[in-house]
Amino acid sequence: MIATAASGSRPGLAATSDYPSKPVKLISPYAPGGATDIIARLIGQRLSEQLKAPFITENRAGGGANIGTEAALRSPADGYTLLLASTANAANATLYPKLRFNFLADSTPVGSIGLVPNILVVHPDVPAKTLPEFIELARKNPGATSMGLPGNGSPQHLAAALFSQMSKTDCLFVQYQGGGPVLKDLIGGHVQAGFASSVSSTASIKSGTLRALGVTSAHRLPTLPDIPAIGEHIGGYEATNFYGLVAPKGTAETIVARLSQELNAALGETDAISKLDALGISPVAMSPSAFGSFLASETKKWGEVIKAADIRME
């Protein structure tokens, strides 16, 4: 756990009337060009315009998002370093038991940005036309139905593990290095099924090169209204990726409140909504306390799934 810096003054009590008076660093714990980076730059631009100060995205990739996360949480709790947090942060506490930080204990929630569902897709030659038919197929052929996934411990892997546990199926998980290779082999018929992000798979679904059986969100997607939510057939199932902002532990409540207010205002703007929609993200605004409860819930949920599936990182 990271200790709050000991000093004569408490960051939480710092004066904030002139905040921000200098550039704010927004750490994206992934390489440039990916979804997390794009979201960080989009939100950073909106906050820059609203707060009249630069919000500069810094990419600190590696370690399954842990390098950038640790860098952010070890920064001074003065409101000038933020982290673009995601589902990986909720899962990593269990996936990486030897982390030198505790994400929940060492961070201060600012607010949610939005949710990105995954979609269970199959190659058109797979005989199952519906989700119940796919579950029946997988149950009749334990360990034989191949499912492509973009990496051990990825959000799609977690979605598949939860699906396996709740549907009592046993698919053959085939791990790839990224979502692109998964889709390529799915379309090519080299694997039968997979969990893919709604962003990357929608075009293939609409063209008919992939068949969608269910979305992992709690409800159907407005953009794909004919595809059922998996939860319609498996009660309680939900596996949606999230994005949000956190600050180091001890950041002043007044700064967090200001950031939360501006973040939620940005999420209500038509321009920001359309840009997030284009990325497949459904904007979801939360108060800092609500986002904190959400982070705790997601961390508990995925910790249980990871342990039950015995997912381990090498």
PDB file of N, CA and C in Angstrom, residues 219-295:
ATOM      1  N   HIS A 219     -28.396  -4.572 -20.503  1.00  0.00           N
ATOM      2  CA  HIS A 219     -29.526  -4.382 -21.417  1.00  0.00           C
ATOM      3  C   HIS A 219     -29.033  -4.413 -22.866  1.00  0.00           C
ATOM      4  N   ARG A 220     -29.961  -4.561 -23.790  1.00  0.00           N
ATOM      5  CA  ARG A 220     -29.620  -4.557 -25.216  1.00  0.00           C
ATOM      6  C   ARG A 220     -29.023  -3.203 -25.616  1.00  0.00           C
ATOM      7  N   LEU A 221     -28.214  -3.229 -26.693  1.00  0.00           N
ATOM      8  CA  LEU A 221     -27.584  -2.014 -27.177  1.00  0.00           C
ATOM      9  C   LEU A 221     -28.509  -1.307 -28.169  1.00  0.00           C
ATOM     10  N   PRO A 222     -28.644   0.007 -28.065  1.00  0.00           N
ATOM     11  CA  PRO A 222     -29.471   0.743 -29.030  1.00  0.00           C
ATOM     12  C   PRO A 222     -28.990   0.545 -30.468  1.00  0.00           C
ATOM     13  N   THR A 223     -27.680   0.348 -30.649  1.00  0.00           N
ATOM     14  CA  THR A 223     -27.127   0.195 -31.994  1.00  0.00           C
ATOM     15  C   THR A 223     -27.340  -1.214 -32.549  1.00  0.00           C
ATOM     16  N   LEU A 224     -27.609  -2.197 -31.687  1.00  0.00           N
ATOM     17  CA  LEU A 224     -27.837  -3.584 -32.117  1.00  0.00           C
ATOM     18  C   LEU A 224     -29.040  -4.138 -31.344  1.00  0.00           C
ATOM     19  N   PRO A 225     -30.211  -3.566 -31.578  1.00  0.00           N
ATOM     20  CA  PRO A 225     -31.365  -3.899 -30.724  1.00  0.00           C
ATOM     21  C   PRO A 225     -31.875  -5.323 -30.876  1.00  0.00           C
ATOM     22  N   ASP A 226     -31.507  -6.014 -31.955  1.00  0.00           N
ATOM     23  CA  ASP A 226     -31.996  -7.380 -32.162  1.00  0.00           C
ATOM     24  C   ASP A 226     -31.168  -8.429 -31.412  1.00  0.00           C
ATOM     25  N   ILE A 227     -30.029  -8.005 -30.872  1.00  0.00           N
ATOM     26  CA  ILE A 227     -29.171  -8.954 -30.157  1.00  0.00           C
ATOM     27  C   ILE A 227     -29.536  -8.931 -28.677  1.00  0.00           C
ATOM     28  N   PRO A 228     -29.902 -10.068 -28.107  1.00  0.00           N
ATOM     29  CA  PRO A 228     -30.310 -10.073 -26.695  1.00  0.00           C
ATOM     30  C   PRO A 228     -29.125  -9.861 -25.754  1.00  0.00           C
ATOM     31  N   ALA A 229     -29.434  -9.360 -24.586  1.00  0.00           N
ATOM     32  CA  ALA A 229     -28.430  -9.351 -23.520  1.00  0.00           C
ATOM     33  C   ALA A 229     -28.291 -10.781 -23.005  1.00  0.00           C
ATOM     34  N   ILE A 230     -27.062 -11.195 -22.741  1.00  0.00           N
ATOM     35  CA  ILE A 230     -26.844 -12.554 -22.233  1.00  0.00           C
ATOM     36  C   ILE A 230     -27.646 -12.760 -20.942  1.00  0.00           C
ATOM     37  N   GLY A 231     -27.804 -11.680 -20.178  1.00  0.00           N
ATOM     38  CA  GLY A 231     -28.555 -11.755 -18.935  1.00  0.00           C
ATOM     39  C   GLY A 231     -30.024 -12.102 -19.120  1.00  0.00           C
ATOM     40  N   GLU A 232     -30.537 -11.966 -20.347  1.00  0.00           N
ATOM     41  CA  GLU A 232     -31.929 -12.370 -20.592  1.00  0.00           C
ATOM     42  C   GLU A 232     -32.079 -13.887 -20.487  1.00  0.00           C
ATOM     43  N   HIS A 233     -30.982 -14.606 -20.714  1.00  0.00           N
ATOM     44  CA  HIS A 233     -31.013 -16.069 -20.649  1.00  0.00           C
ATOM     45  C   HIS A 233     -30.273 -16.604 -19.416  1.00  0.00           C
ATOM     46  N   ILE A 234     -29.299 -15.837 -18.941  1.00  0.00           N
ATOM     47  CA  ILE A 234     -28.547 -16.241 -17.751  1.00  0.00           C
ATOM     48  C   ILE A 234     -28.723 -15.117 -16.740  1.00  0.00           C
ATOM     49  N   GLY A 235     -29.685 -15.264 -15.870  1.00  0.00           N
ATOM     50  CA  GLY A 235     -30.031 -14.194 -14.940  1.00  0.00           C
ATOM     51  C   GLY A 235     -28.857 -13.691 -14.122  1.00  0.00           C
ATOM     52  N   GLY A 236     -28.630 -12.375 -14.149  1.00  0.00           N
ATOM     53  CA  GLY A 236     -27.567 -11.767 -13.372  1.00  0.00           C
ATOM     54  C   GLY A 236     -26.246 -11.630 -14.093  1.00  0.00           C
ATOM     55  N   TYR A 237     -26.174 -12.178 -15.312  1.00  0.00           N
ATOM     56  CA  TYR A 237     -24.898 -12.078 -16.032  1.00  0.00           C
ATOM     57  C   TYR A 237     -24.697 -10.655 -16.542  1.00  0.00           C
ATOM     58  N   GLU A 238     -23.531 -10.075 -16.286  1.00  0.00           N
ATOM     59  CA  GLU A 238     -23.135  -8.778 -16.828  1.00  0.00           C
ATOM     60  C   GLU A 238     -21.615  -8.683 -16.770  1.00  0.00           C
ATOM     61  N   ALA A 239     -20.992  -8.297 -17.868  1.00  0.00           N
ATOM     62  CA  ALA A 239     -19.537  -8.200 -17.922  1.00  0.00           C
ATOM     63  C   ALA A 239     -19.171  -7.050 -18.855  1.00  0.00           C
ATOM     64  N   THR A 240     -19.307  -5.848 -18.346  1.00  0.00           N
ATOM     65  CA  THR A 240     -19.094  -4.658 -19.156  1.00  0.00           C
ATOM     66  C   THR A 240     -17.826  -3.940 -18.723  1.00  0.00           C
ATOM     67  N   ASN A 241     -17.005  -3.571 -19.693  1.00  0.00           N
ATOM     68  CA  ASN A 241     -15.781  -2.830 -19.377  1.00  0.00           C
ATOM     69  C   ASN A 241     -16.150  -1.405 -18.952  1.00  0.00           C
ATOM     70  N   PHE A 242     -15.421  -0.877 -17.981  1.00  0.00           N
ATOM     71  CA  PHE A 242     -15.681   0.497 -17.545  1.00  0.00           C
ATOM     72  C   PHE A 242     -14.438   1.359 -17.692  1.00  0.00           C
ATOM     73  N   TYR A 243     -14.676   2.662 -17.779  1.00  0.00           N
ATOM     74  CA  TYR A 243     -13.601   3.657 -17.765  1.00  0.00           C
ATOM     75  C   TYR A 243     -13.998   4.778 -16.815  1.00  0.00           C
ATOM     76  N   GLY A 244     -12.999   5.349 -16.139  1.00  0.00           N
ATOM     77  CA  GLY A 244     -13.280   6.440 -15.215  1.00  0.00           C
ATOM     78  C   GLY A 244     -11.997   7.141 -14.812  1.00  0.00           C
ATOM     79  N   LEU A 245     -12.136   8.127 -13.950  1.00  0.00           N
ATOM     80  CA  LEU A 245     -10.981   8.888 -13.468  1.00  0.00           C
ATOM     81  C   LEU A 245     -10.809   8.682 -11.969  1.00  0.00           C
ATOM     82  N   VAL A 246      -9.557   8.494 -11.557  1.00  0.00           N
ATOM     83  CA  VAL A 246      -9.228   8.486 -10.137  1.00  0.00           C
ATOM     84  C   VAL A 246      -8.012   9.383  -9.926  1.00  0.00           C
ATOM     85  N   ALA A 247      -7.835   9.812  -8.688  1.00  0.00           N
ATOM     86  CA  ALA A 247      -6.688  10.624  -8.280  1.00  0.00           C
ATOM     87  C   ALA A 247      -5.971   9.889  -7.152  1.00  0.00           C
ATOM     88  N   PRO A 248      -4.745  10.293  -6.824  1.00  0.00           N
ATOM     89  CA  PRO A 248      -4.060   9.661  -5.684  1.00  0.00           C
ATOM     90  C   PRO A 248      -4.839   9.856  -4.381  1.00  0.00           C
ATOM     91  N   LYS A 249      -4.705   8.914  -3.478  1.00  0.00           N
ATOM     92  CA  LYS A 249      -5.354   8.996  -2.182  1.00  0.00           C
ATOM     93  C   LYS A 249      -4.930  10.270  -1.458  1.00  0.00           C
ATOM     94  N   GLY A 250      -5.886  10.968  -0.899  1.00  0.00           N
ATOM     95  CA  GLY A 250      -5.578  12.183  -0.159  1.00  0.00           C
ATOM     96  C   GLY A 250      -5.825  13.451  -0.941  1.00  0.00           C
ATOM     97  N   THR A 251      -6.234  13.323  -2.194  1.00  0.00           N
ATOM     98  CA  THR A 251      -6.539  14.518  -2.984  1.00  0.00           C
ATOM     99  C   THR A 251      -7.700  15.277  -2.340  1.00  0.00           C
ATOM    100  N   ALA A 252      -7.580  16.587  -2.302  1.00  0.00           N
ATOM    101  CA  ALA A 252      -8.570  17.421  -1.595  1.00  0.00           C
ATOM    102  C   ALA A 252      -9.983  17.179  -2.114  1.00  0.00           C
ATOM    103  N   GLU A 253     -10.917  17.096  -1.187  1.00  0.00           N
ATOM    104  CA  GLU A 253     -12.313  16.872  -1.561  1.00  0.00           C
ATOM    105  C   GLU A 253     -12.832  17.977  -2.485  1.00  0.00           C
ATOM    106  N   THR A 254     -12.373  19.187  -2.256  1.00  0.00           N
ATOM    107  CA  THR A 254     -12.838  20.297  -3.097  1.00  0.00           C
ATOM    108  C   THR A 254     -12.356  20.134  -4.541  1.00  0.00           C
ATOM    109  N   ILE A 255     -11.125  19.644  -4.711  1.00  0.00           N
ATOM    110  CA  ILE A 255     -10.599  19.407  -6.058  1.00  0.00           C
ATOM    111  C   ILE A 255     -11.367  18.259  -6.712  1.00  0.00           C
ATOM    112  N   VAL A 256     -11.577  17.187  -5.969  1.00  0.00           N
ATOM    113  CA  VAL A 256     -12.308  16.035  -6.506  1.00  0.00           C
ATOM    114  C   VAL A 256     -13.723  16.458  -6.902  1.00  0.00           C
ATOM    115  N   ALA A 257     -14.352  17.261  -6.060  1.00  0.00           N
ATOM    116  CA  ALA A 257     -15.714  17.719  -6.363  1.00  0.00           C
ATOM    117  C   ALA A 257     -15.731  18.576  -7.632  1.00  0.00           C
ATOM    118  N   ARG A 258     -14.721  19.421  -7.787  1.00  0.00           N
ATOM    119  CA  ARG A 258     -14.651  20.280  -8.992  1.00  0.00           C
ATOM    120  C   ARG A 258     -14.454  19.423 -10.237  1.00  0.00           C
ATOM    121  N   LEU A 259     -13.512  18.469 -10.143  1.00  0.00           N
ATOM    122  CA  LEU A 259     -13.257  17.588 -11.286  1.00  0.00           C
ATOM    123  C   LEU A 259     -14.495  16.772 -11.626  1.00  0.00           C
ATOM    124  N   SER A 260     -15.164  16.260 -10.596  1.00  0.00           N
ATOM    125  CA  SER A 260     -16.366  15.461 -10.819  1.00  0.00           C
ATOM    126  C   SER A 260     -17.446  16.282 -11.504  1.00  0.00           C
ATOM    127  N   GLN A 261     -17.625  17.508 -11.035  1.00  0.00           N
ATOM    128  CA  GLN A 261     -18.636  18.393 -11.620  1.00  0.00           C
ATOM    129  C   GLN A 261     -18.348  18.643 -13.103  1.00  0.00           C
ATOM    130  N   GLU A 262     -17.086  18.913 -13.422  1.00  0.00           N
ATOM    131  CA  GLU A 262     -16.731  19.216 -14.810  1.00  0.00           C
ATOM    132  C   GLU A 262     -16.778  17.957 -15.674  1.00  0.00           C
ATOM    133  N   LEU A 263     -16.357  16.823 -15.110  1.00  0.00           N
ATOM    134  CA  LEU A 263     -16.414  15.563 -15.865  1.00  0.00           C
ATOM    135  C   LEU A 263     -17.862  15.225 -16.218  1.00  0.00           C
ATOM    136  N   ASN A 264     -18.739  15.317 -15.237  1.00  0.00           N
ATOM    137  CA  ASN A 264     -20.144  14.988 -15.496  1.00  0.00           C
ATOM    138  C   ASN A 264     -20.791  15.981 -16.462  1.00  0.00           C
ATOM    139  N   ALA A 265     -20.364  17.238 -16.409  1.00  0.00           N
ATOM    140  CA  ALA A 265     -20.869  18.226 -17.364  1.00  0.00           C
ATOM    141  C   ALA A 265     -20.423  17.863 -18.780  1.00  0.00           C
ATOM    142  N   ALA A 266     -19.175  17.413 -18.899  1.00  0.00           N
ATOM    143  CA  ALA A 266     -18.660  17.020 -20.220  1.00  0.00           C
ATOM    144  C   ALA A 266     -19.431  15.828 -20.771  1.00  0.00           C
ATOM    145  N   LEU A 267     -19.775  14.884 -19.896  1.00  0.00           N
ATOM    146  CA  LEU A 267     -20.485  13.683 -20.337  1.00  0.00           C
ATOM    147  C   LEU A 267     -21.913  13.992 -20.783  1.00  0.00           C
ATOM    148  N   GLY A 268     -22.399  15.176 -20.449  1.00  0.00           N
ATOM    149  CA  GLY A 268     -23.732  15.566 -20.859  1.00  0.00           C
ATOM    150  C   GLY A 268     -23.762  16.395 -22.127  1.00  0.00           C
ATOM    151  N   GLU A 269     -22.591  16.695 -22.684  1.00  0.00           N
ATOM    152  CA  GLU A 269     -22.525  17.509 -23.893  1.00  0.00           C
ATOM    153  C   GLU A 269     -22.706  16.654 -25.142  1.00  0.00           C
ATOM    154  N   THR A 270     -23.441  17.185 -26.085  1.00  0.00           N
ATOM    155  CA  THR A 270     -23.739  16.436 -27.311  1.00  0.00           C
ATOM    156  C   THR A 270     -22.476  16.019 -28.042  1.00  0.00           C
ATOM    157  N   ASP A 271     -21.504  16.926 -28.119  1.00  0.00           N
ATOM    158  CA  ASP A 271     -20.267  16.621 -28.854  1.00  0.00           C
ATOM    159  C   ASP A 271     -19.512  15.466 -28.197  1.00  0.00           C
ATOM    160  N   ALA A 272     -19.375  15.520 -26.876  1.00  0.00           N
ATOM    161  CA  ALA A 272     -18.659  14.453 -26.175  1.00  0.00           C
ATOM    162  C   ALA A 272     -19.413  13.132 -26.280  1.00  0.00           C
ATOM    163  N   ILE A 273     -20.746  13.209 -26.164  1.00  0.00           N
ATOM    164  CA  ILE A 273     -21.553  11.988 -26.259  1.00  0.00           C
ATOM    165  C   ILE A 273     -21.380  11.328 -27.620  1.00  0.00           C
ATOM    166  N   SER A 274     -21.404  12.141 -28.683  1.00  0.00           N
ATOM    167  CA  SER A 274     -21.266  11.569 -30.028  1.00  0.00           C
ATOM    168  C   SER A 274     -19.890  10.960 -30.231  1.00  0.00           C
ATOM    169  N   LYS A 275     -18.854  11.595 -29.672  1.00  0.00           N
ATOM    170  CA  LYS A 275     -17.501  11.053 -29.826  1.00  0.00           C
ATOM    171  C   LYS A 275     -17.331   9.760 -29.022  1.00  0.00           C
ATOM    172  N   LEU A 276     -17.929   9.709 -27.841  1.00  0.00           N
ATOM    173  CA  LEU A 276     -17.850   8.476 -27.054  1.00  0.00           C
ATOM    174  C   LEU A 276     -18.676   7.376 -27.718  1.00  0.00           C
ATOM    175  N   ASP A 277     -19.843   7.754 -28.255  1.00  0.00           N
ATOM    176  CA  ASP A 277     -20.669   6.768 -28.962  1.00  0.00           C
ATOM    177  C   ASP A 277     -19.902   6.158 -30.130  1.00  0.00           C
ATOM    178  N   ALA A 278     -19.122   7.005 -30.821  1.00  0.00           N
ATOM    179  CA  ALA A 278     -18.337   6.511 -31.962  1.00  0.00           C
ATOM    180  C   ALA A 278     -17.307   5.486 -31.528  1.00  0.00           C
ATOM    181  N   LEU A 279     -16.900   5.555 -30.270  1.00  0.00           N
ATOM    182  CA  LEU A 279     -15.939   4.578 -29.731  1.00  0.00           C
ATOM    183  C   LEU A 279     -16.651   3.379 -29.110  1.00  0.00           C
ATOM    184  N   GLY A 280     -17.970   3.389 -29.162  1.00  0.00           N
ATOM    185  CA  GLY A 280     -18.738   2.295 -28.578  1.00  0.00           C
ATOM    186  C   GLY A 280     -18.927   2.425 -27.087  1.00  0.00           C
ATOM    187  N   ILE A 281     -18.711   3.631 -26.561  1.00  0.00           N
ATOM    188  CA  ILE A 281     -18.802   3.855 -25.117  1.00  0.00           C
ATOM    189  C   ILE A 281     -20.126   4.530 -24.781  1.00  0.00           C
ATOM    190  N   SER A 282     -20.843   3.950 -23.858  1.00  0.00           N
ATOM    191  CA  SER A 282     -22.067   4.576 -23.350  1.00  0.00           C
ATOM    192  C   SER A 282     -21.687   5.454 -22.168  1.00  0.00           C
ATOM    193  N   PRO A 283     -21.801   6.780 -22.290  1.00  0.00           N
ATOM    194  CA  PRO A 283     -21.411   7.654 -21.179  1.00  0.00           C
ATOM    195  C   PRO A 283     -22.253   7.371 -19.931  1.00  0.00           C
ATOM    196  N   VAL A 284     -21.597   7.286 -18.804  1.00  0.00           N
ATOM    197  CA  VAL A 284     -22.277   7.058 -17.527  1.00  0.00           C
ATOM    198  C   VAL A 284     -21.644   7.976 -16.496  1.00  0.00           C
ATOM    199  N   ALA A 285     -22.409   8.929 -15.987  1.00  0.00           N
ATOM    200  CA  ALA A 285     -21.906   9.859 -14.976  1.00  0.00           C
ATOM    201  C   ALA A 285     -22.198   9.314 -13.583  1.00  0.00           C
ATOM    202  N   MET A 286     -21.239   9.446 -12.691  1.00  0.00           N
ATOM    203  CA  MET A 286     -21.417   9.035 -11.292  1.00  0.00           C
ATOM    204  C   MET A 286     -20.755  10.060 -10.388  1.00  0.00           C
ATOM    205  N   SER A 287     -21.267  10.181  -9.184  1.00  0.00           N
ATOM    206  CA  SER A 287     -20.592  10.990  -8.171  1.00  0.00           C
ATOM    207  C   SER A 287     -19.338  10.249  -7.726  1.00  0.00           C
ATOM    208  N   PRO A 288     -18.398  10.941  -7.083  1.00  0.00           N
ATOM    209  CA  PRO A 288     -17.200  10.245  -6.587  1.00  0.00           C
ATOM    210  C   PRO A 288     -17.543   9.068  -5.661  1.00  0.00           C
ATOM    211  N   SER A 289     -18.502   9.258  -4.771  1.00  0.00           N
ATOM    212  CA  SER A 289     -18.832   8.171  -3.848  1.00  0.00           C
ATOM    213  C   SER A 289     -19.473   6.998  -4.576  1.00  0.00           C
ATOM    214  N   ALA A 290     -20.338   7.294  -5.549  1.00  0.00           N
ATOM    215  CA  ALA A 290     -20.968   6.215  -6.308  1.00  0.00           C
ATOM    216  C   ALA A 290     -19.929   5.468  -7.135  1.00  0.00           C
ATOM    217  N   PHE A 291     -18.991   6.206  -7.705  1.00  0.00           N
ATOM    218  CA  PHE A 291     -17.938   5.551  -8.488  1.00  0.00           C
ATOM    219  C   PHE A 291     -17.041   4.716  -7.581  1.00  0.00           C
ATOM    220  N   GLY A 292     -16.790   5.187  -6.368  1.00  0.00           N
ATOM    221  CA  GLY A 292     -15.996   4.409  -5.424  1.00  0.00           C
ATOM    222  C   GLY A 292     -16.674   3.093  -5.071  1.00  0.00           C
ATOM    223  N   SER A 293     -17.983   3.152  -4.851  1.00  0.00           N
ATOM    224  CA  SER A 293     -18.730   1.921  -4.560  1.00  0.00           C
ATOM    225  C   SER A 293     -18.712   0.983  -5.755  1.00  0.00           C
ATOM    226  N   PHE A 294     -18.818   1.567  -6.959  1.00  0.00           N
ATOM    227  CA  PHE A 294     -18.770   0.762  -8.179  1.00  0.00           C
ATOM    228  C   PHE A 294     -17.409   0.072  -8.320  1.00  0.00           C
ATOM    229  N   LEU A 295     -16.327   0.800  -8.067  1.00  0.00           N
ATOM    230  CA  LEU A 295     -14.990   0.207  -8.166  1.00  0.00           C
ATOM    231  C   LEU A 295     -14.824  -0.945  -7.174  1.00  0.00           C
TER     232      LEU A 295
END
